[in-house]
Short mmCIF file of C-alpha atoms and ligand atoms in Angstrom, two decimals:
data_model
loop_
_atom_site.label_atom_id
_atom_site.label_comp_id
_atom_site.label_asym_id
_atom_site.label_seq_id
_atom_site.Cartn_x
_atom_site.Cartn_y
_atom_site.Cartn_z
CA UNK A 259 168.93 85.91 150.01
CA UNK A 260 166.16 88.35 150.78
CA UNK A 261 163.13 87.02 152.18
CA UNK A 262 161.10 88.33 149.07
CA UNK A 263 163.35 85.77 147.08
CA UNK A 264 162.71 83.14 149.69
CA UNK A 265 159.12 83.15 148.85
CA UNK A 266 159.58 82.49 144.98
CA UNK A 267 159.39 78.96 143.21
CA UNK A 268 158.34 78.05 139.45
CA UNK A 269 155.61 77.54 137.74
CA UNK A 270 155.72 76.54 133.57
CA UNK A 271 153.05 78.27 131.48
CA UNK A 272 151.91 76.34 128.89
CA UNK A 273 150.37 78.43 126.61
CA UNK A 274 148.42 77.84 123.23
CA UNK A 275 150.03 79.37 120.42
CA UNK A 276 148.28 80.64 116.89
CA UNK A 277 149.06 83.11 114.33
CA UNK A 278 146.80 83.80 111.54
CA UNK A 279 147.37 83.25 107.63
CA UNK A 280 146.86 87.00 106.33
CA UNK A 281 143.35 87.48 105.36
CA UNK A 282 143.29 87.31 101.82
CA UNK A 283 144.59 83.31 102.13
CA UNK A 284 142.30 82.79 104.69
CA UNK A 285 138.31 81.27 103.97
CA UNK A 286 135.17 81.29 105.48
CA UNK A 287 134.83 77.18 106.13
CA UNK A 288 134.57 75.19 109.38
CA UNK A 289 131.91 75.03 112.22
CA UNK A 290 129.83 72.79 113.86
CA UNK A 291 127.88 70.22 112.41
CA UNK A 292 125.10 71.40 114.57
CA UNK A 293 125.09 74.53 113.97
CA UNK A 294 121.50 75.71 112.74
CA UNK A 295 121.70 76.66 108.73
CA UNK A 296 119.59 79.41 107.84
CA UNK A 297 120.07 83.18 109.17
CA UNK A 298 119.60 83.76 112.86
CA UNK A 299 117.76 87.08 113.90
CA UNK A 300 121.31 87.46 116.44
CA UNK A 301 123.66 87.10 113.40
CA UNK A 302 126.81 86.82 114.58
CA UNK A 303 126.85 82.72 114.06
CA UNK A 304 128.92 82.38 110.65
CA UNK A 305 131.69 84.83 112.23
CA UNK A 306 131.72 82.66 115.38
CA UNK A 307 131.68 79.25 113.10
CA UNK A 308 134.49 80.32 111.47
CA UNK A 309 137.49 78.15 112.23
CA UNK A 310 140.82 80.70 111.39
CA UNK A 311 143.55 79.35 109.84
CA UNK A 312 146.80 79.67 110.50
CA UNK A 313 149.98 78.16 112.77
CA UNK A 314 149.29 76.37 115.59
CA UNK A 315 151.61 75.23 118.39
CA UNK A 316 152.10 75.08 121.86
CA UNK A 317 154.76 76.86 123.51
CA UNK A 318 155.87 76.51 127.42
CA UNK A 319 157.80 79.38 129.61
CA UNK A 320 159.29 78.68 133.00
CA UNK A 321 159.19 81.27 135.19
CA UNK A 322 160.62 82.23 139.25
CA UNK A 323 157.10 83.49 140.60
CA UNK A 324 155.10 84.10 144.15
CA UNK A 325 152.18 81.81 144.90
CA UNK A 326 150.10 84.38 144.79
CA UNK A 327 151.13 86.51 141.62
CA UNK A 328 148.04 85.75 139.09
CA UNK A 329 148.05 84.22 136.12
CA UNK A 330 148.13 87.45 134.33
CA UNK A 331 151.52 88.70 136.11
CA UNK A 332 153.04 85.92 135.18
CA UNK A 333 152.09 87.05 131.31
CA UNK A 334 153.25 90.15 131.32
CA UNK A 335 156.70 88.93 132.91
CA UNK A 336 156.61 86.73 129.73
CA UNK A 337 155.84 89.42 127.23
CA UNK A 338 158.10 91.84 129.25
CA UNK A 339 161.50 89.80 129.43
CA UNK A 340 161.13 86.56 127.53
CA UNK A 341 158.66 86.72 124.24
CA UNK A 342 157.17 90.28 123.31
CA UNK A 343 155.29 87.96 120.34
CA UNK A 344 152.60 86.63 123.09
CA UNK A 345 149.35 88.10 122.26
CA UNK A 346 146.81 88.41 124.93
CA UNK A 347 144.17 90.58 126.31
CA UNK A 348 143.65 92.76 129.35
CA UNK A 349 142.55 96.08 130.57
CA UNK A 350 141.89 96.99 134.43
CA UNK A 351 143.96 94.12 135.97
CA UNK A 352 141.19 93.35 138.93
CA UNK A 353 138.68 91.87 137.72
CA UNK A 354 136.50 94.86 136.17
CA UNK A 355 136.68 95.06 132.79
CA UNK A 356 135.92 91.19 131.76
CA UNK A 357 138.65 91.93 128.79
CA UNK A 358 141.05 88.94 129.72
CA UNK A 359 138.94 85.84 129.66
CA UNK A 360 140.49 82.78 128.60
CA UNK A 361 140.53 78.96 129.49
CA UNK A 362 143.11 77.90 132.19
CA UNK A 363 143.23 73.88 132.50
CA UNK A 364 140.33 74.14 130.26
CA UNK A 365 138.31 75.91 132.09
CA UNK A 366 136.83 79.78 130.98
CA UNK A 367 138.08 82.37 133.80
CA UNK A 368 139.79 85.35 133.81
CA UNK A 369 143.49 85.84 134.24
CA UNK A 370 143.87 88.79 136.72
CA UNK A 371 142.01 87.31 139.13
CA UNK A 372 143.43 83.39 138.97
CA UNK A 373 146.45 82.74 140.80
CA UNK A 374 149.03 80.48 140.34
CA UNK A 375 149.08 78.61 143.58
CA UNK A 376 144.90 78.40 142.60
CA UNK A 377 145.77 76.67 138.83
CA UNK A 378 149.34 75.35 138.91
CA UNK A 379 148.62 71.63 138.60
CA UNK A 380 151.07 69.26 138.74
CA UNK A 381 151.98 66.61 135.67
CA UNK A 382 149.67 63.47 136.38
CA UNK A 383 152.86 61.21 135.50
CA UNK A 384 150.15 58.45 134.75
CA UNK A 385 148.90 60.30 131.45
CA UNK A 386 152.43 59.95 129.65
CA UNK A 387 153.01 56.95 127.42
CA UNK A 388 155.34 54.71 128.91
CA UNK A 389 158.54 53.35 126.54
CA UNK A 390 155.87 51.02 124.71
CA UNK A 391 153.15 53.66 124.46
CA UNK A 392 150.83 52.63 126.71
CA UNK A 393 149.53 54.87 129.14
CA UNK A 394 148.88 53.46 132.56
CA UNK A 395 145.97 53.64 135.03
CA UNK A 396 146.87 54.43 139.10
CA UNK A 397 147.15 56.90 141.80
CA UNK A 398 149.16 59.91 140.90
CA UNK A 399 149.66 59.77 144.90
CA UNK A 400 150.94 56.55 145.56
CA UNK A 401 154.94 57.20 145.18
CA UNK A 402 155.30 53.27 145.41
CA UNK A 403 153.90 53.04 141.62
CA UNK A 404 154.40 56.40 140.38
CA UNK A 405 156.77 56.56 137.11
CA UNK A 406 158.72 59.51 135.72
CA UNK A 407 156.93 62.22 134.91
CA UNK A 408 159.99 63.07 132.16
CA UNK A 409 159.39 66.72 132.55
CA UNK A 410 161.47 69.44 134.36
CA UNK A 411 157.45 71.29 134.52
CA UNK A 412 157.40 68.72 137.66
CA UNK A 413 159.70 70.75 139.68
CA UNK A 414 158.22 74.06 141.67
CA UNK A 415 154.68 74.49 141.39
CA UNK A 416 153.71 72.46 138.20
CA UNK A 417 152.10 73.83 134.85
CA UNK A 418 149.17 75.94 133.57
CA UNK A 419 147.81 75.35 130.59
CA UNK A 420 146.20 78.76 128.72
CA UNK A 421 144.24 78.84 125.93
CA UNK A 422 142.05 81.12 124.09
CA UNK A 423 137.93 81.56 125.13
CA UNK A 424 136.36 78.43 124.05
CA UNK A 425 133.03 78.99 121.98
CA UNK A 426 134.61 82.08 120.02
CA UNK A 427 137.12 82.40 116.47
CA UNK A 428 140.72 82.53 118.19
CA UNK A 429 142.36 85.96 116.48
CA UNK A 430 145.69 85.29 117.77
CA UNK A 431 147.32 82.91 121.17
CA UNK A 432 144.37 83.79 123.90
CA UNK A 433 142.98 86.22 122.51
CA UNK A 434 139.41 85.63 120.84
CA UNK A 435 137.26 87.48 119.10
CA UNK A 436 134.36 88.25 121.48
CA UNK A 437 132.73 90.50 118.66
CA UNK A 438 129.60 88.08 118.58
CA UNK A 439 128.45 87.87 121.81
CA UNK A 440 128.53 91.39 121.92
CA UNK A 441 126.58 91.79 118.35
CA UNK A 442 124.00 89.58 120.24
CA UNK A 443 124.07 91.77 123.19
CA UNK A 444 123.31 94.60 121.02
CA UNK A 445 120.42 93.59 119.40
CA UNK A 446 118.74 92.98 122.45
CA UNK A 447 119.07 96.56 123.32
CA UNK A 448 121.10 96.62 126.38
CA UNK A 449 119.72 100.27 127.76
CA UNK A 450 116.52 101.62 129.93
CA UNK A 451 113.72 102.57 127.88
CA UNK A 452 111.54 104.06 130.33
CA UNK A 453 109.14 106.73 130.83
CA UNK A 454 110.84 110.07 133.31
CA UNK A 455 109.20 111.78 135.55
CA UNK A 456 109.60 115.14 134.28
CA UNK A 457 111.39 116.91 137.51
CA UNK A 458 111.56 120.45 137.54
CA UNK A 459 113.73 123.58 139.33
CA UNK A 460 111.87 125.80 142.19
CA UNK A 461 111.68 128.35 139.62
CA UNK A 462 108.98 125.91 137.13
CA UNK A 463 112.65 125.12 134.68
CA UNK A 464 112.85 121.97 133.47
CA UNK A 465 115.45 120.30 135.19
CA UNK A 466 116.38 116.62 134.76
CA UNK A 467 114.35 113.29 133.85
CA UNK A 468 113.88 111.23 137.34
CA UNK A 469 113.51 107.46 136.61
CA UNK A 470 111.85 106.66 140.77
CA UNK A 471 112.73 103.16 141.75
CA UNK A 472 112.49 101.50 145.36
CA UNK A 473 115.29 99.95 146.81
CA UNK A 474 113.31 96.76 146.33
CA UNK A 475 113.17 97.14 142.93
CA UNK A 476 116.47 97.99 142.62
CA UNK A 477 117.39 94.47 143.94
CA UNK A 478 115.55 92.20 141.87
CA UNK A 479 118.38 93.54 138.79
CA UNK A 480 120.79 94.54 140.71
CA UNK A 481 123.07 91.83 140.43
CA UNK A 482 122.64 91.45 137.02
CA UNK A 483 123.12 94.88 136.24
CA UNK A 484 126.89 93.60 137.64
CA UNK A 485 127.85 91.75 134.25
CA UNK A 486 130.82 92.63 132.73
CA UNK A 487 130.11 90.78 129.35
CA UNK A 488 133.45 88.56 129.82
CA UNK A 489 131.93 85.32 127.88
CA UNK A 490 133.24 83.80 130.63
CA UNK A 491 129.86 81.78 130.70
CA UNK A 492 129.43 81.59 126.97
CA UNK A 493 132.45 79.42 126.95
CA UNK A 494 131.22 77.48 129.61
CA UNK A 495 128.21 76.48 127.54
CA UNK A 496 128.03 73.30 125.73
CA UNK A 497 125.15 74.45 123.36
CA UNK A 498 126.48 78.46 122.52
CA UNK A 499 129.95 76.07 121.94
CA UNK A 500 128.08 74.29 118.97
CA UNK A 501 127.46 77.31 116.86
CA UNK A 502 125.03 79.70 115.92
CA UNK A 503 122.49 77.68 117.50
CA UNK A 504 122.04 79.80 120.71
CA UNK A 505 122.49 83.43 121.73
CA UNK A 506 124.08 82.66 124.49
CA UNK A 507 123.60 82.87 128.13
CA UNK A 508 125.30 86.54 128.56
CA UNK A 509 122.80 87.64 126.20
CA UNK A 510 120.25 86.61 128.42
CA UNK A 511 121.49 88.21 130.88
CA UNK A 512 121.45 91.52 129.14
CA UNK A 513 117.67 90.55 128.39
CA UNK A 514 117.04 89.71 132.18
CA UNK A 515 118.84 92.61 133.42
CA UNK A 516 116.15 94.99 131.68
CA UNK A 517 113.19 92.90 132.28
CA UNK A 518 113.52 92.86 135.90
CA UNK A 519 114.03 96.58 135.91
CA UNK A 520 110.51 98.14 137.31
CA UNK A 521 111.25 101.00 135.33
CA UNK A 522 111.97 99.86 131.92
CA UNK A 523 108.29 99.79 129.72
CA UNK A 524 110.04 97.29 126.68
CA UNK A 525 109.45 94.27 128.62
CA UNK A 526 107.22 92.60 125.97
CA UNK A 527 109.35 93.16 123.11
CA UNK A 528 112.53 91.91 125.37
CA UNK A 529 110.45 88.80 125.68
CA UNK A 530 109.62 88.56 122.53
CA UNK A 531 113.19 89.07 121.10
CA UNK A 532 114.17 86.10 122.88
CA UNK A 533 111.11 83.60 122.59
CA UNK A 534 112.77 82.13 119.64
CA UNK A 535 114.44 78.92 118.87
CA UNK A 536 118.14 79.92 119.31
CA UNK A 537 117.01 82.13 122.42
CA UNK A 538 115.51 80.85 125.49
CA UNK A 539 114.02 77.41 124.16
CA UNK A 540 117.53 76.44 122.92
CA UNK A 541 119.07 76.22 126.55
CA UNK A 542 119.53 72.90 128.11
CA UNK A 543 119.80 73.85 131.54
CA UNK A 544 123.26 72.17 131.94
CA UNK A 545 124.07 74.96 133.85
CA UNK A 546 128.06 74.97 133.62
CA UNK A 547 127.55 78.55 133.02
CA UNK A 548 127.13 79.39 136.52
CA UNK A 549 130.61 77.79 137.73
CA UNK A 550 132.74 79.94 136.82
CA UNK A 551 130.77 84.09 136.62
CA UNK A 552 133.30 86.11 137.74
CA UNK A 553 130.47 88.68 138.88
CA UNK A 554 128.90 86.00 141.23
CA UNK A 555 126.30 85.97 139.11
CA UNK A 556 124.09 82.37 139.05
CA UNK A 557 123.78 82.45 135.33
CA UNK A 558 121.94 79.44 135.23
CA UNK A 559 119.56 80.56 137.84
CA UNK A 560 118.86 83.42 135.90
CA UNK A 561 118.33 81.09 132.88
CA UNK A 562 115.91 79.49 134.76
CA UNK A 563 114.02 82.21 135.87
CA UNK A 564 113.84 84.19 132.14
CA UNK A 565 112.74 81.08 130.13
CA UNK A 566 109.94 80.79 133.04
CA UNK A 567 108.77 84.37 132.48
CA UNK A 568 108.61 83.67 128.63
CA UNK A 569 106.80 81.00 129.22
CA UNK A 570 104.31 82.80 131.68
CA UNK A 571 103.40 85.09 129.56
S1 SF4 B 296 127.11 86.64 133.35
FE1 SF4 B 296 129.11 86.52 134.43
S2 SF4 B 296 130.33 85.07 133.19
FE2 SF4 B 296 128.60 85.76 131.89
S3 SF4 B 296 129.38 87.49 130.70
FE3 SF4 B 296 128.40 88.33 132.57
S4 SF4 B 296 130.06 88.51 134.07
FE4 SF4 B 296 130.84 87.18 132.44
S1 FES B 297 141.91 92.72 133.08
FE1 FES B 297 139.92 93.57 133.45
S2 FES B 297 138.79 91.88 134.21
FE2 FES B 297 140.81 91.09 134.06
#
């Protein structure tokens, strides 16, 4: 055996399955309870509230994998050699492109960059039903008291669980349809509006529009500027998760990017966009959308910081 094979072991993916009705069976019902009524200037919220139906099921693969081959390898080995019907989402493979966001154990991340010795977890035998249907409390740990697990996912590394973005319509297995957050995005006007400096050749021609900044300046946004719209911290959030009742915190983000850009002259109409109740005054400050930015970014932080400038003002 070569030492490349020595390295490999198993890991079970268990992966979310859905397939839409067609359209023409399908309706426009479901949402949250929650969810404001009444037309939000962001649109977007029906589409979002919109549960899709169709078939649902959950469907595991076993496969020989490295440690460190990511989530997403282990997909395309699926899709490759076992099931070309699992849908799922992904464009630069390294973390640039914020395409391939999903939950893994429940939690929003993206799948090039988690690995499977990072998210294989293995089967806590104590949350299966024992012959009488009871489940039992104890220390997954503690072999002295441990029962059968009853699943060949314990051997190897364990399982991962995938399943589409939380907080957005599925459109088929992990992929969702992100369309919302970026309609939101969008109507906060995502781009510089500034006033150039008009800089011209040695011969008096008009040559290109300079937009001066200090490197000073440049840092207060920098960072932000870094977003890769993934929703990664959209599906994080408890209150974007209830509906049409927030924007969302990568929509802020947008906002903030711009704001704290010296040279952009819109910053009273970006503040004004969002001073509204399903902008800045409907966050909560729970802050789970910070955990997880694959950018680094301290979404909540920057929460923070934009809902004090609107308040400033
Ligand atoms: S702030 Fe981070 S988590 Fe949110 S959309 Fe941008 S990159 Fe993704
Ligand atoms: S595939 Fe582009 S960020 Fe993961």
């Amino acid at each position: 055996m070569s030492g490349m094979d020595d390295a490999l072991t198993t890991v079970t993916l268990r992966v979310n399955r859905f397939t839409p009705r067609p359209e023409r069976d399908r309706g426009a019902r479901g949402g949250s309870p929650f969810a404001k009524k009444g037309g939000s200037p962001f649109g977007g919220g029906a589409s979002r509230n919109r549960r899709p139906r169709g078939k649902q099921w959950t469907q595991e693969y076993t496969l020989r994998v490295r440690p460190e081959d990511t989530v997403l390898d282990c997909l395309l080995t699926v899709k490759r050699t076992v099931d070309p019907t699992l849908a799922f989402r992904y464009s630069c493979g390294h973390g640039m492109c914020g395409s391939d966001a999903v939950a893994i154990n429940g939690t929003p991340t993206l799948l090039c960059t988690a690995t499977v010795k990072d998210w294989a977890q293995r089967p806590n035998p104590f949350a299966q039903p024992d012959d009488e249907g009871f489940r039992h409390t104890g220390d997954a740990d503690d072999e002295t008291t441990l029962p059968d697990a009853g699943t060949d996912a314990s051997d190897g590394l364990g399982v991962i669980e995938l399943a589409p973005l939380p907080g957005f319509p599925v459109q088929r297995d992990l992929i969702a349809d992100i369309d919302p957050m970026l309609d939101q995005i969008r109507k906060l006007k995502p781009y510089l509006q500034a006033d150039g400096v008009l800089a011209t050749t040695h011969d008096g021609k008009v040559d290109v529009f300079e937009y001066l900044q200090r490197p000073e300046q440049l840092a207060k946004y920098e960072m932000l500027s870094n977003c890769i719209a993934c929703g990664v911290c959209e599906g994080s959030c408890p209150v974007f998760a209830g509906g049409d009742a927030f924007i969302g915190p990568a929509a802020l983000i947008a906002a903030s990017r711009f704001v704290n850009d010296s040279r952009d002259t819109a910053t009273a109409a970006r503040l004004d966009a969002i001073d509204t109740a399903d902008g800045v005054a409907a966050c909560q400050s729970v802050r789970a959308c910070s955990r997880q930015c694959p950018r680094g970014i301290d979404v909540g932080e920057e929460m923070w910081q934009i809902v004090a400038k609107v308040k400033e003002r």
